[in-house]
Amino acid sequence: MAITAAQVKELRESTGAGMMDAKKALTETDGDMEAAVDWLRTKGLAKAAKKSGRVAAEGLVAVAVSNGKGVAIEVNSETDFVAKNADFQKLVADIAEVALETGESVEVVKAAHLNGKTVEDVLTGAIARIGENMTLRRMNMLQGDEIVHYVHNAATDGMGKIGVLVALKGTDNGIGKQIAMHIAATNPAALSEADLDPAVVEKEKAIQMDIARESGKPEAVIEKMIVGRMNKFVAEVTLLNQAFVVNPDLTVGAAAKEAGVEITGFVRMEVGEGIEKKEEDFAAEVAKTAAGN
């Protein structure tokens, strides 16, 4: 019988299997959905579905650079133990190279081919093989005259807990890596004041207004206080205005200018940023299990 795309989609969603594996399972079982699920389970290809609900907040950030273009990707796993696995590291490195060549978005990278399969199917196979949920969570691309990269807490070459890319206009004379290390340490919110999210600025201004009004000073004085406090805020959160960790007497922007380069962009990616980790102690877990019986 003819296998429809809708059947393949349904089986993929229920088992987490790859597209070709789902299609083959349906073909082998004459379109019987339950039998197809069993077929996938016997082949070890339906394991991924059981893992897909778990929080994957560990993993690695990898960076790859070539010819004025750089990419940073985050591939998550459930445990740091898997992040130290050589097979997982090889997989992350391969995906980073694919992203460098084809990456416009995570969706584009997932659909791109790696060793004859889509990246998404390769990940699904790795989930079944290694036994942990894994996700290609995000990627960022950067272009410039020169792209400098740095990895903090490197697990192996080109990947670790924090990955940084810096785009420079001009010829780097060594300051690029220092700037990348600075970014890893300070985590600036934006390149310059113009790049700051207006909502973030307004929220900070409202907070500072409330704090200043607690002093009981006149509004005219408070307005002047706010100008100074917001200038300080901008200096603390924008890369070009931050005090350079290598030489705090200079801002990062001034240090770059002295070195004959201009910073045109940056990416800082840290494993697990923004993922809410659900943590329960052992006693709570036992109590929860007992309550369900």
XYZ file of C-alpha atoms in Angstrom:
293
model
C 0.000 0.000 0.000
C 1.008 3.625 -0.546
C 2.418 5.348 2.542
C 1.239 8.954 2.919
C 3.243 11.909 4.216
C 0.629 12.353 6.965
C 1.276 8.810 8.228
C 5.015 9.385 8.259
C 4.531 12.665 10.131
C 2.283 11.022 12.729
C 4.742 8.208 13.345
C 7.671 10.600 13.618
C 5.851 12.749 16.171
C 4.816 9.758 18.286
C 8.206 8.037 18.314
C 10.829 10.673 17.582
C 12.199 8.507 14.761
C 13.781 9.994 11.650
C 11.746 10.504 8.487
C 13.321 7.682 6.478
C 13.148 5.291 9.433
C 9.458 6.104 9.956
C 8.709 5.583 6.277
C 10.546 2.259 6.243
C 8.711 1.097 9.374
C 5.339 1.854 7.783
C 6.367 0.144 4.555
C 7.523 -2.966 6.432
C 4.227 -3.150 8.371
C 1.830 -2.261 5.510
C 0.896 1.052 7.116
C -0.124 -0.414 10.501
C 0.756 2.399 12.921
C 0.985 0.236 16.067
C 3.045 -2.397 14.298
C 5.300 0.345 12.914
C 5.916 1.647 16.436
C 6.840 -1.877 17.548
C 9.121 -2.266 14.504
C 10.949 0.945 15.422
C 11.254 -0.143 19.044
C 12.825 -3.455 18.054
C 15.358 -1.559 15.958
C 16.132 0.795 18.843
C 14.854 3.777 16.856
C 11.908 4.736 19.068
C 13.979 5.338 22.184
C 14.224 9.014 21.323
C 10.523 9.570 22.004
C 10.911 8.475 25.613
C 13.738 10.956 26.093
C 12.173 13.948 24.328
C 10.366 15.291 27.386
C 13.489 15.587 29.499
C 15.152 18.919 30.082
C 18.391 19.155 28.123
C 20.267 22.021 29.757
C 23.843 20.766 29.577
C 25.873 20.223 26.412
C 28.343 22.241 24.399
C 28.730 25.460 22.469
C 30.895 25.087 19.368
C 32.409 27.758 17.140
C 33.673 27.463 13.571
C 35.317 30.165 11.458
C 36.298 30.436 7.792
C 36.961 33.288 5.336
C 35.453 36.168 7.272
C 32.480 34.170 8.515
C 31.923 32.572 11.893
C 29.171 30.531 13.491
C 28.346 29.570 17.070
C 25.935 26.728 17.833
C 24.552 25.215 21.022
C 23.778 21.511 21.180
C 22.230 20.465 24.468
C 22.275 17.196 26.352
C 20.763 16.197 29.675
C 24.034 15.672 31.538
C 27.520 17.087 31.553
C 28.778 13.503 31.361
C 27.522 13.203 27.770
C 29.100 16.573 26.923
C 32.451 14.933 27.723
C 31.722 11.999 25.405
C 33.986 11.916 22.334
C 31.132 10.777 20.049
C 28.951 13.674 21.185
C 31.809 16.138 20.710
C 32.410 14.816 17.179
C 28.702 15.228 16.421
C 28.706 18.835 17.677
C 31.825 19.652 15.641
C 30.239 18.169 12.504
C 27.031 20.165 13.015
C 29.066 23.369 13.505
C 30.761 22.798 10.135
C 27.398 22.211 8.463
C 26.068 25.395 10.079
C 29.064 27.361 8.809
C 28.310 26.252 5.256
C 24.513 26.344 5.204
C 23.384 28.117 8.342
C 20.671 30.705 7.992
C 18.670 29.385 10.926
C 18.396 26.341 13.178
C 15.638 25.002 10.921
C 17.849 25.262 7.831
C 20.716 23.501 9.616
C 18.438 20.697 10.861
C 17.296 20.077 7.284
C 20.853 20.142 5.884
C 22.665 16.899 5.160
C 25.377 15.325 7.280
C 26.855 11.982 6.218
C 23.894 11.176 3.986
C 21.153 12.047 6.495
C 19.590 15.273 7.686
C 21.139 16.806 10.793
C 17.806 16.287 12.556
C 17.835 12.566 11.765
C 21.478 12.274 12.831
C 20.539 13.843 16.178
C 17.594 11.470 16.567
C 19.895 8.529 15.939
C 22.358 9.858 18.526
C 19.548 10.158 21.089
C 18.656 6.507 20.556
C 22.297 5.412 20.637
C 23.532 7.477 23.614
C 20.276 7.430 25.581
C 19.827 11.117 26.373
C 17.673 13.847 24.931
C 19.690 16.199 22.703
C 18.682 19.345 20.859
C 20.247 21.747 18.414
C 18.924 24.725 20.299
C 20.306 27.801 18.548
C 22.925 29.267 16.251
C 24.331 32.693 15.446
C 26.272 33.763 12.370
C 28.745 36.659 12.197
C 30.642 38.203 9.278
C 33.465 40.730 9.082
C 36.906 41.501 7.683
C 38.213 39.196 10.383
C 36.393 36.880 12.757
C 38.146 36.001 15.998
C 36.871 33.188 18.203
C 37.441 32.099 21.787
C 36.071 29.212 23.858
C 35.982 29.396 27.640
C 36.151 26.159 29.658
C 36.994 24.271 26.483
C 36.062 20.580 26.486
C 38.056 20.086 23.309
C 39.203 22.214 20.381
C 36.557 24.742 19.348
C 33.882 23.870 21.905
C 33.094 24.314 25.564
C 30.723 26.066 27.967
C 31.041 29.575 26.492
C 31.785 30.431 22.869
C 32.591 33.933 21.610
C 32.902 35.386 18.112
C 34.149 38.914 17.419
C 33.887 40.656 14.042
C 36.641 43.178 13.337
C 37.092 45.768 10.620
C 40.808 46.063 9.918
C 43.727 43.740 10.569
C 43.834 42.010 13.933
C 47.192 42.301 15.686
C 46.275 40.122 18.643
C 43.734 42.328 20.385
C 40.868 40.304 18.933
C 41.352 37.384 21.304
C 41.696 39.750 24.264
C 38.372 41.344 23.329
C 36.786 37.896 22.941
C 38.024 36.908 26.411
C 36.678 40.183 27.783
C 33.251 39.381 26.290
C 33.293 35.891 27.811
C 33.985 37.415 31.230
C 31.633 40.424 31.192
C 28.718 39.248 29.036
C 27.794 42.653 27.533
C 24.163 43.136 26.554
C 24.958 44.931 23.278
C 27.748 46.390 21.182
C 26.807 50.046 21.717
C 24.055 52.185 23.218
C 22.281 52.255 19.848
C 22.076 48.447 19.905
C 20.465 48.192 23.340
C 16.886 46.939 23.531
C 14.760 50.074 24.242
C 12.576 48.038 26.613
C 15.639 47.143 28.698
C 16.692 50.795 28.842
C 13.203 51.961 29.870
C 12.956 49.294 32.559
C 16.316 50.293 34.017
C 15.344 53.970 33.907
C 12.085 53.262 35.758
C 13.971 51.333 38.429
C 16.490 54.116 38.868
C 13.669 56.695 39.075
C 12.001 54.736 41.875
C 15.288 54.443 43.748
C 16.037 58.148 43.336
C 12.575 59.217 44.523
C 13.151 57.305 47.747
C 15.713 60.008 48.565
C 12.954 62.619 48.748
C 14.891 65.076 46.603
C 13.185 67.492 44.190
C 12.274 66.209 40.707
C 14.772 68.558 39.042
C 17.592 67.028 41.089
C 16.288 63.518 40.451
C 16.325 64.117 36.678
C 20.017 65.016 36.847
C 20.712 61.988 39.021
C 19.010 59.737 36.473
C 21.150 61.075 33.607
C 24.301 60.124 35.495
C 22.975 56.721 36.546
C 21.839 55.839 33.025
C 25.220 56.849 31.609
C 26.800 54.487 34.127
C 24.356 51.734 33.167
C 25.181 52.091 29.466
C 28.900 51.988 30.252
C 28.443 48.768 32.212
C 26.351 46.829 29.682
C 27.644 47.907 26.250
C 30.859 46.379 24.963
C 32.382 49.502 23.417
C 31.856 51.501 26.633
C 32.983 48.893 29.143
C 36.326 49.271 30.902
C 38.692 46.872 29.118
C 39.689 44.034 31.462
C 43.217 44.041 30.037
C 43.620 47.792 30.654
C 40.783 49.297 32.760
C 42.037 52.811 31.989
C 40.647 52.377 28.470
C 37.209 51.435 27.216
C 37.047 48.428 24.895
C 36.198 50.768 22.031
C 39.200 52.995 22.741
C 41.526 50.002 23.069
C 40.341 48.665 19.709
C 40.888 52.055 18.091
C 44.422 52.233 19.501
C 45.075 48.816 17.977
C 43.845 50.023 14.584
C 40.650 47.963 14.419
C 36.920 48.557 14.772
C 34.579 46.072 16.458
C 31.550 45.612 14.209
C 29.780 42.830 16.044
C 30.027 39.977 18.519
C 28.305 36.791 19.620
C 28.499 35.310 23.095
C 26.784 31.979 23.645
C 26.721 30.065 26.925
C 25.403 26.552 27.459
C 21.963 26.479 29.067
C 21.256 30.222 29.007
C 17.566 30.772 29.622
C 16.719 27.103 30.183
C 14.835 26.506 33.374
C 16.313 23.457 35.050
C 13.887 21.457 37.137
C 15.721 20.258 40.205
C 14.339 18.033 42.933
C 16.210 16.459 45.815
C 16.116 12.693 46.274
C 13.667 12.816 49.210
C 11.229 14.919 47.202
C 11.486 12.519 44.277
C 10.743 9.502 46.524
C 7.782 11.306 48.119
C 6.422 12.210 44.712
C 6.711 8.597 43.533
C 5.066 7.272 46.716
C 2.162 9.717 46.351
C 1.456 8.339 42.899
C 1.052 4.757 44.156
